[in-house]
mmCIF file of C-alpha atoms in Angstrom:
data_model
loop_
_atom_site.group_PDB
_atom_site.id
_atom_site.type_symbol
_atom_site.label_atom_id
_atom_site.label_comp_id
_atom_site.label_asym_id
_atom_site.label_seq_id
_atom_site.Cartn_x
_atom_site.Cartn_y
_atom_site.Cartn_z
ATOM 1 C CA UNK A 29 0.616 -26.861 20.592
ATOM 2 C CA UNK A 30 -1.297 -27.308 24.227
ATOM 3 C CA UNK A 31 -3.952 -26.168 25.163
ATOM 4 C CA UNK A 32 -3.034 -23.158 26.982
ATOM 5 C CA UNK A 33 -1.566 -21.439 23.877
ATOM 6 C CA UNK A 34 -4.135 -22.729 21.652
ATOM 7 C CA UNK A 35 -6.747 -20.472 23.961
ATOM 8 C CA UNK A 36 -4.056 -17.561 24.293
ATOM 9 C CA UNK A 37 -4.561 -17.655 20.345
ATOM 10 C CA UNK A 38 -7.381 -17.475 20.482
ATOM 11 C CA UNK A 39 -8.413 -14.662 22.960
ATOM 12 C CA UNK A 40 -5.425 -12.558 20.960
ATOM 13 C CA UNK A 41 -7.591 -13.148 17.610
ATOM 14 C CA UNK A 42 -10.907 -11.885 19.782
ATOM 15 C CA UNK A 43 -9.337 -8.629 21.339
ATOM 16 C CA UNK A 44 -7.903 -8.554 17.362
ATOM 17 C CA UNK A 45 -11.475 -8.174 16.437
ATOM 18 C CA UNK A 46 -12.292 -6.472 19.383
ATOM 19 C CA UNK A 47 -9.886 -3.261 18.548
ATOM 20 C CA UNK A 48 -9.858 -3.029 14.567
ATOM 21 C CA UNK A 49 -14.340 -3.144 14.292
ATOM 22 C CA UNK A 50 -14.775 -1.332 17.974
ATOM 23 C CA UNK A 51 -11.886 1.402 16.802
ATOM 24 C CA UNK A 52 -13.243 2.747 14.074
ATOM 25 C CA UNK A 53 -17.017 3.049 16.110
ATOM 26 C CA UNK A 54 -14.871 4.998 18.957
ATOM 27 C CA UNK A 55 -13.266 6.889 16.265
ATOM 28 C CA UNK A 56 -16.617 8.007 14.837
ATOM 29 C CA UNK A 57 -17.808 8.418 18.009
ATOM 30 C CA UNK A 58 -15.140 10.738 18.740
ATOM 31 C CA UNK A 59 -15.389 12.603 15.660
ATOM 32 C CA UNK A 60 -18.878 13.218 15.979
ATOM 33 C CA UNK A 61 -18.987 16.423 17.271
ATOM 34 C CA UNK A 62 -16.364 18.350 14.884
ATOM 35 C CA UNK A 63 -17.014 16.582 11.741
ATOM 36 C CA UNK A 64 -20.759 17.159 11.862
ATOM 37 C CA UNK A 65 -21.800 20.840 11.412
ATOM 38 C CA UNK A 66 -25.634 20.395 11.787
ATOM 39 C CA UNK A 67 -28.009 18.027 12.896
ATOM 40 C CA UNK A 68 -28.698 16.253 9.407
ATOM 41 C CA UNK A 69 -24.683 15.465 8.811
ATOM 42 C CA UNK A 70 -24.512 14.223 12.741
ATOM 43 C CA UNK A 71 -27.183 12.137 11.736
ATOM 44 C CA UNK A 72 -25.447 10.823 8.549
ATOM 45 C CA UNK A 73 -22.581 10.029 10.646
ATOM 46 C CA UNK A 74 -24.217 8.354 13.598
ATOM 47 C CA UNK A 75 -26.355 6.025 10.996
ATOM 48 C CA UNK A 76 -22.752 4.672 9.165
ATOM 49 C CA UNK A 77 -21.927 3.109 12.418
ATOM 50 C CA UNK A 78 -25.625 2.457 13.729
ATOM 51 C CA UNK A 79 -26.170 -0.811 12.211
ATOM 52 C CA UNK A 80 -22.730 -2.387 13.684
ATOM 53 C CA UNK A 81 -21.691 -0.513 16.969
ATOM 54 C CA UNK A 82 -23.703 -2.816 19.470
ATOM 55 C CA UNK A 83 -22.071 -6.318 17.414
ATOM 56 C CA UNK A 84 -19.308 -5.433 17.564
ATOM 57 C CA UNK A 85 -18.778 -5.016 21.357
ATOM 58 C CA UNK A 86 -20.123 -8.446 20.974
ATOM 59 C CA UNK A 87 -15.658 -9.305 20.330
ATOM 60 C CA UNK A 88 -14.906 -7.645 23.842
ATOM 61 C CA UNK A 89 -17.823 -10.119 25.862
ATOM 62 C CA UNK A 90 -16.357 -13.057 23.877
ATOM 63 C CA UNK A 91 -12.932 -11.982 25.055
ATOM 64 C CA UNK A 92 -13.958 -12.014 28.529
ATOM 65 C CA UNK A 93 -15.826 -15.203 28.094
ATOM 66 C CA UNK A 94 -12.585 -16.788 26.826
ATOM 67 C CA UNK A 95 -10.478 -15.685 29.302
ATOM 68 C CA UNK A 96 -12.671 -16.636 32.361
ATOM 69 C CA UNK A 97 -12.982 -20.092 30.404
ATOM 70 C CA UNK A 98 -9.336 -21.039 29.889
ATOM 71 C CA UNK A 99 -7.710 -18.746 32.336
ATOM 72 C CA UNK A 100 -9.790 -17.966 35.351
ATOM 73 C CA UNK A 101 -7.017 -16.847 37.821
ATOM 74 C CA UNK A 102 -6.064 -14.889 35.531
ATOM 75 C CA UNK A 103 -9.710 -13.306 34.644
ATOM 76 C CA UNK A 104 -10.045 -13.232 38.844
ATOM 77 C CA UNK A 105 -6.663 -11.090 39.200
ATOM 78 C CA UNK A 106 -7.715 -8.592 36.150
ATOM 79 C CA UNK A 107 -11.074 -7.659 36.902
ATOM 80 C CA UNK A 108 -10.619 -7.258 40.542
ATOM 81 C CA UNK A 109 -7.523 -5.487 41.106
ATOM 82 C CA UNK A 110 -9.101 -3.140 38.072
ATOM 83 C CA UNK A 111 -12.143 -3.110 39.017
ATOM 84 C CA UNK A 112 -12.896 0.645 39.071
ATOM 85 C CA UNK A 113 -11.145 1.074 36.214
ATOM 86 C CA UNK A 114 -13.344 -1.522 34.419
ATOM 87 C CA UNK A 115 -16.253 -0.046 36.060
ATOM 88 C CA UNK A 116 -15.433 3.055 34.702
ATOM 89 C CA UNK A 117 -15.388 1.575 31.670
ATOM 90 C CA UNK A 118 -18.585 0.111 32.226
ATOM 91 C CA UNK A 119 -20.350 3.420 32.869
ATOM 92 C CA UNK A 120 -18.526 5.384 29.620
ATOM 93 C CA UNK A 121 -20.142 2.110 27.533
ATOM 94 C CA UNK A 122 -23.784 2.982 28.959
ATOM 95 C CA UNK A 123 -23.716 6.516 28.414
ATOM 96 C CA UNK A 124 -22.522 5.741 24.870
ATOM 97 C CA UNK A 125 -25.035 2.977 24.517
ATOM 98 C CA UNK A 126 -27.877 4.877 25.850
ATOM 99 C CA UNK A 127 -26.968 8.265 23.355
ATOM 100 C CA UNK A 128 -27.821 6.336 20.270
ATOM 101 C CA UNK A 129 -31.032 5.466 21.780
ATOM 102 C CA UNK A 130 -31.970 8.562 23.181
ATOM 103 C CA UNK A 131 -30.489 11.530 20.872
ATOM 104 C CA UNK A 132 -33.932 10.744 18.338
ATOM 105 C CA UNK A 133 -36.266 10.999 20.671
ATOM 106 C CA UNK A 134 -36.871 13.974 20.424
ATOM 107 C CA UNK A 135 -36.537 17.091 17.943
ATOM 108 C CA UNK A 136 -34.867 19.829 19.872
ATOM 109 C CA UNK A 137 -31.758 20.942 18.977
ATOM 110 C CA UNK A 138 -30.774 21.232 22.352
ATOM 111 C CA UNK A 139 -31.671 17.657 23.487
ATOM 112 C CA UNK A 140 -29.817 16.254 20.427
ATOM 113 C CA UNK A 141 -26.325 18.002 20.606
ATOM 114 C CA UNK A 142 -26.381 16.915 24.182
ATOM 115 C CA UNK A 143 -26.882 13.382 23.288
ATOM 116 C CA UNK A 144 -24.141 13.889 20.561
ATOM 117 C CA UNK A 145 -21.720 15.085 23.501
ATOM 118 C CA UNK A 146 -22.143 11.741 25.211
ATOM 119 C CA UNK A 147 -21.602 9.575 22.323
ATOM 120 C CA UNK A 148 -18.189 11.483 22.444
ATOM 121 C CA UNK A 149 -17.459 11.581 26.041
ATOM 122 C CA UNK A 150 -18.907 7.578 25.948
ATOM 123 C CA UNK A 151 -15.976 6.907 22.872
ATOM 124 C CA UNK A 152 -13.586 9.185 24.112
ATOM 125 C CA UNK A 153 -13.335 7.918 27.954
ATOM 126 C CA UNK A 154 -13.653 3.886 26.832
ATOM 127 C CA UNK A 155 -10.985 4.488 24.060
ATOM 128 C CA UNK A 156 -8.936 6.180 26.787
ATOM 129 C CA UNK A 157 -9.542 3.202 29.942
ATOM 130 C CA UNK A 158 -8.938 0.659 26.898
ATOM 131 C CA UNK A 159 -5.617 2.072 26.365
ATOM 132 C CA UNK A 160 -4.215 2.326 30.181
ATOM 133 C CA UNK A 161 -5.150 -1.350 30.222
ATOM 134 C CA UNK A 162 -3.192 -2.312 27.650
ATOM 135 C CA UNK A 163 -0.391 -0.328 28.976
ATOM 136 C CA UNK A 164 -0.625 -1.525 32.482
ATOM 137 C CA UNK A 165 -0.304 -4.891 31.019
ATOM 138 C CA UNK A 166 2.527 -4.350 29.050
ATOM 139 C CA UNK A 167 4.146 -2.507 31.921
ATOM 140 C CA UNK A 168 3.211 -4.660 34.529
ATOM 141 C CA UNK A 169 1.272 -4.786 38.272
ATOM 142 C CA UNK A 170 2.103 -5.142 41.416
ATOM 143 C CA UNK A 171 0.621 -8.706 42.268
ATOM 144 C CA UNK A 172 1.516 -10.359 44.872
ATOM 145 C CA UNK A 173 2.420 -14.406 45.113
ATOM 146 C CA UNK A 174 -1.453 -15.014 46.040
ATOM 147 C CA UNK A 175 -2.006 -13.594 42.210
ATOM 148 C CA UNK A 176 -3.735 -10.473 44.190
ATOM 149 C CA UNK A 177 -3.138 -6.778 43.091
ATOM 150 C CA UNK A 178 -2.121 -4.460 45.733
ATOM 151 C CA UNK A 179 -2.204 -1.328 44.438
ATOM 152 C CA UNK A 180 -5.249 0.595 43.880
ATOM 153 C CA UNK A 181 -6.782 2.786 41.190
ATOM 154 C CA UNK A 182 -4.487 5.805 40.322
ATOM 155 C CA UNK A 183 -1.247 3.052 40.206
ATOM 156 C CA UNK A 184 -3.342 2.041 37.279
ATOM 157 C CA UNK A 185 -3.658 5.705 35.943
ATOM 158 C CA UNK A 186 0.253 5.864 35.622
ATOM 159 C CA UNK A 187 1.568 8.076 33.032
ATOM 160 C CA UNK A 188 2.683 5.124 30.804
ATOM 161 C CA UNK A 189 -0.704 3.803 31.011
ATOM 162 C CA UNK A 190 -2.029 7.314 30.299
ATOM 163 C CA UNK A 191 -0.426 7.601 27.103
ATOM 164 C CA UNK A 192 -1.217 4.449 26.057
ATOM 165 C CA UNK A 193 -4.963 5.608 26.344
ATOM 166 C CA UNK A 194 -3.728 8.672 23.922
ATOM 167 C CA UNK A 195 -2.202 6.639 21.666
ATOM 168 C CA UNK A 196 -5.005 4.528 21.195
ATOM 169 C CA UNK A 197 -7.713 7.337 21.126
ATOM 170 C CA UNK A 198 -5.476 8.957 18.020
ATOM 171 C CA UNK A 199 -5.312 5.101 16.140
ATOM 172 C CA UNK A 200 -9.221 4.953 16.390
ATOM 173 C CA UNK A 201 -9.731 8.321 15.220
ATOM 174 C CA UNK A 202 -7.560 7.762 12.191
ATOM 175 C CA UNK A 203 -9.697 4.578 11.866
ATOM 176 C CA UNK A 204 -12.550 6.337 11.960
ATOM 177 C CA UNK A 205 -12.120 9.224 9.612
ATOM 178 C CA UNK A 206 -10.604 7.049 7.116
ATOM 179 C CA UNK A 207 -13.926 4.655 7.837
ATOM 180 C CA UNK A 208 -16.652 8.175 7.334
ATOM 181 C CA UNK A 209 -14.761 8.876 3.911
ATOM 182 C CA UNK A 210 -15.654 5.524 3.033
ATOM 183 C CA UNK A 211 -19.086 5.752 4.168
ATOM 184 C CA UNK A 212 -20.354 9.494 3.526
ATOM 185 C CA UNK A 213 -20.299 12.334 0.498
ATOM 186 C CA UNK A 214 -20.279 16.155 -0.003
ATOM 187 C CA UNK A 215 -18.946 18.167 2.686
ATOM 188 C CA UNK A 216 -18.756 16.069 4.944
ATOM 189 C CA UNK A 217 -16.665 13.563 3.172
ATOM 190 C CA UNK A 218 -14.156 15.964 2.103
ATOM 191 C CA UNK A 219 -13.931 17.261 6.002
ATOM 192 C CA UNK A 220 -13.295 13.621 6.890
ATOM 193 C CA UNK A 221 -10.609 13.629 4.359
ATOM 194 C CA UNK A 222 -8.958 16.612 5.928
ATOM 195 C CA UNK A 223 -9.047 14.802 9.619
ATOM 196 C CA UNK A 224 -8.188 11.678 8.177
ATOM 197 C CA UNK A 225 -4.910 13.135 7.389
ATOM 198 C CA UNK A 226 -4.523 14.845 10.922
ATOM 199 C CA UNK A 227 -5.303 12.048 12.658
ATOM 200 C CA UNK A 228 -2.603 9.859 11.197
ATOM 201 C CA UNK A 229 -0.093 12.475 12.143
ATOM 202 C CA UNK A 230 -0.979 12.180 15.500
ATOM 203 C CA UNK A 231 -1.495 8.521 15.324
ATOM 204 C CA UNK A 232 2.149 8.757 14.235
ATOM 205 C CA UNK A 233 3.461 10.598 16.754
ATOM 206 C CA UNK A 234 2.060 9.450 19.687
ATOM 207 C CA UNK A 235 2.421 5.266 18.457
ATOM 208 C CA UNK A 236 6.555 6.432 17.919
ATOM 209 C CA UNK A 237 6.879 8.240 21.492
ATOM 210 C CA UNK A 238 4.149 5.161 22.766
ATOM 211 C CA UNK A 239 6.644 2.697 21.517
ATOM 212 C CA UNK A 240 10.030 4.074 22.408
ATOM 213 C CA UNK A 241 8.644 4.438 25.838
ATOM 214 C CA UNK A 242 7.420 0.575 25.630
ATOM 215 C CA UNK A 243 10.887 -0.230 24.850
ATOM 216 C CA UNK A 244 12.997 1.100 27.991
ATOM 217 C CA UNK A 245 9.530 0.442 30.633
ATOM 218 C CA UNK A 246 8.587 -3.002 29.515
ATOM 219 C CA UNK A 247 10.408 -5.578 27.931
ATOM 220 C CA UNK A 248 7.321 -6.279 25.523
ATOM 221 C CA UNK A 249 9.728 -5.307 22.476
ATOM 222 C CA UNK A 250 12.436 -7.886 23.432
ATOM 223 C CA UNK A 251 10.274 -10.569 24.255
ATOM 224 C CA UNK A 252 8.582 -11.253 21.512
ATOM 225 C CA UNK A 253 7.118 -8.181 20.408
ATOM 226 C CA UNK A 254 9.229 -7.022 17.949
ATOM 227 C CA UNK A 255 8.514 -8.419 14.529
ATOM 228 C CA UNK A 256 4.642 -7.626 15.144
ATOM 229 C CA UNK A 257 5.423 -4.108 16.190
ATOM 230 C CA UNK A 258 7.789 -3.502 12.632
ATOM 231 C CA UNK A 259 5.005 -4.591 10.497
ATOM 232 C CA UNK A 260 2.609 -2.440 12.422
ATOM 233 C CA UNK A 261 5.233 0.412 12.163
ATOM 234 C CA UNK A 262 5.265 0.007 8.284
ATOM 235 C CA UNK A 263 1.447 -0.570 7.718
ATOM 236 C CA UNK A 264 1.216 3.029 9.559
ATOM 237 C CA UNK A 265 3.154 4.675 7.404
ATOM 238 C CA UNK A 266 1.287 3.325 4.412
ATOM 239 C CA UNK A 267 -2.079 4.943 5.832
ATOM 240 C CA UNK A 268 -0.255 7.913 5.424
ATOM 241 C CA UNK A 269 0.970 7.467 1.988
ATOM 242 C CA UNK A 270 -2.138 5.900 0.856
ATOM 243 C CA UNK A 271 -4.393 8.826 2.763
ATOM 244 C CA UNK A 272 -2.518 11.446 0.441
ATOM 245 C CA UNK A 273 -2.926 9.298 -2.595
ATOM 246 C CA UNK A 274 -6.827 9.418 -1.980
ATOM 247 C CA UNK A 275 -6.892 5.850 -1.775
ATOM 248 C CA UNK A 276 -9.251 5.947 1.124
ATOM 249 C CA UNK A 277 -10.041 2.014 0.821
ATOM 250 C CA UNK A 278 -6.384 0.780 1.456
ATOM 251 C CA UNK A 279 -5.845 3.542 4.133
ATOM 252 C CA UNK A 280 -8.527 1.929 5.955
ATOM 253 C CA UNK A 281 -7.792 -1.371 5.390
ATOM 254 C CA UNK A 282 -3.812 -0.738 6.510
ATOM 255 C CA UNK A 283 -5.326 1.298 9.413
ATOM 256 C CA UNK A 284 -7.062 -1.777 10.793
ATOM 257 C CA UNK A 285 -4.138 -3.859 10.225
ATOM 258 C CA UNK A 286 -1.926 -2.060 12.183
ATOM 259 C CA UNK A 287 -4.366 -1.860 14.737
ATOM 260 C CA UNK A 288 -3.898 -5.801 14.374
ATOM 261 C CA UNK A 289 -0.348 -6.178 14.251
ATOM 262 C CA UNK A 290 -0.421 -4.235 17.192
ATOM 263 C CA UNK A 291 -2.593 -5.923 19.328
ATOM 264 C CA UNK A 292 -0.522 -8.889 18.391
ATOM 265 C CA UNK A 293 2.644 -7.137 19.703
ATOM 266 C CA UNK A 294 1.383 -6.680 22.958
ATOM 267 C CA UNK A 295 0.115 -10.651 22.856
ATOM 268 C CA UNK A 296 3.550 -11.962 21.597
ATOM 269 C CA UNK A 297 5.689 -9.848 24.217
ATOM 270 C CA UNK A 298 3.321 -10.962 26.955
ATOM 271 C CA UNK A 299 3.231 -14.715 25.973
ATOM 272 C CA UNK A 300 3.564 -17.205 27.384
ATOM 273 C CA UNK A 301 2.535 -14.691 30.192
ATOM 274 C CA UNK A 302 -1.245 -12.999 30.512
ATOM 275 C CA UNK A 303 -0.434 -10.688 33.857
ATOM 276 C CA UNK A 304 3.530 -9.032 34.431
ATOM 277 C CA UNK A 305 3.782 -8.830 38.565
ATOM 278 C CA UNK A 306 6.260 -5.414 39.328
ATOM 279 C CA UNK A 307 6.872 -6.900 42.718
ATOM 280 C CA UNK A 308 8.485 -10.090 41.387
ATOM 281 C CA UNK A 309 8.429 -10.955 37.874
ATOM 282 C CA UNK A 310 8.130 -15.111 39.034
ATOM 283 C CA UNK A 311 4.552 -14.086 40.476
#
């Protein structure tokens, strides 16, 4: 093994880390609004992910690290040709950030459900951008021989891409309900239940359309990709069957490995590639 692959291991294990402990924060984050019915349960909800949330963004810095470390063309390429869309990123992050600080600072109800709507529009919008990158990299961009992207922002924001962001918004939110029943009681527990449930139906749907679309606009599926993306397939369905048994503990834990097994689907079809050039695949 060279070194090359030995650091494309190991940034796949980082963004591994990256998307099973951030999804189930984004998920909460998410949920926030609709699972909580007053100010005391969206309190209990916020405080199951308060003492993690800001370590485990830690994965996504390391990532980055990695990459500029043992890759730095490639890290140059990425982060300039989507810039905005990383910067976009960047702002949905700081509003999220700054709403766990600031919702308890003061009493009003007011002031608090507004700080509850940006921890949701924070999740929501990162979960989204983290899912059009994935599928632009999967799908490709147009880079030119000077490993330059010519293209702009709404290439990016391609419908592919797009869904990609849905698919992963409705994975995290599975993550995350099955992660509150875990961590909460009463009411609220058994309303977690209930969206646990509907978010693995959508999770399902939109990962099977997500996937058969993969198949005929990338060639991440034949190039690696598919062995990964069957287990990931299976360990779905499982959440499912383990979400109606009430076995809340193994729904999570086969949530988060699908959420693995897919990350490494998109790793394996890229590799030995990072960065897919539209214009001419040799780029």
């Amino acid at each position: 093994m060279d070194l090359n692959t030995l650091w494309f291991i190991l940034i796949t294990v980082l963004f591994i880390g990256f998307f099973v402990l951030e999804g189930f924060d984004y998920g909460v984050g998410i949920l926030l609004p609709f699972l909580g019915k007053n100010d005391d349960e969206r309190r209990g909800i916020i405080n199951t992910i308060g003492p993690v949330w800001d370590s485990n963004e830690v994965w996504m810095i390391t990532a980055g690290g990695a990459m500029f470390a043992a890759f730095p063309q490639v890290y140059a390429t990425l982060f300039s040709g989507a810039y905005l869309v990383l910067v976009l990123m960047l702002l949905f992050l700081i509003v999220r950030g700054v709403a766990f600080e600031f919702r308890s600072k003061r009493a009003e109800a007011r002031w608090r459900n507004t700080w509850d709507w940006m921890l949701f529009i924070g999740s929501l919008g990162a979960a989204v951008l983290w899912g059009a990158v994935v599928g632009n990299l999967m799908r490709g961009l147009a880079i030119e021989a000077d490993m330059n992207y010519y293209g702009g922002l709404f290439p990016l924001l391609n419908p592919f891409a797009l869904w990609g962001g849905v698919t992963l918004v409705a994975l995290f939110v599975m993550h995350g309900a099955n992660y509150l029943v875990l961590r909460t009681t009463g009411d609220l527990e058994a309303r977690a239940k209930e969206m646990a449930f509907k978010g693995w139906m959508a999770a399902l749907i939109a990962t099977v359309i997500f996937v058969l679309w993969a198949y005929f606009a990338t060639d991440i599926l034949t190039s690696g990709g598919l062995i990964p993306a069957v287990i990931a397939a299976v360990l779905l369905i499982l959440v499912g069957v383990f979400v109606k048994q009430g076995a809340f503990g193994k729904a999570f834990l086969s949530g988060a490995l699908t959420i693995a097994f897919a990350t490494i689907m998109v790793f394996a079809g890229l590799y030995p590639r990072i960065l897919i050039s539209t214009i001419k695949p040799e780029y």
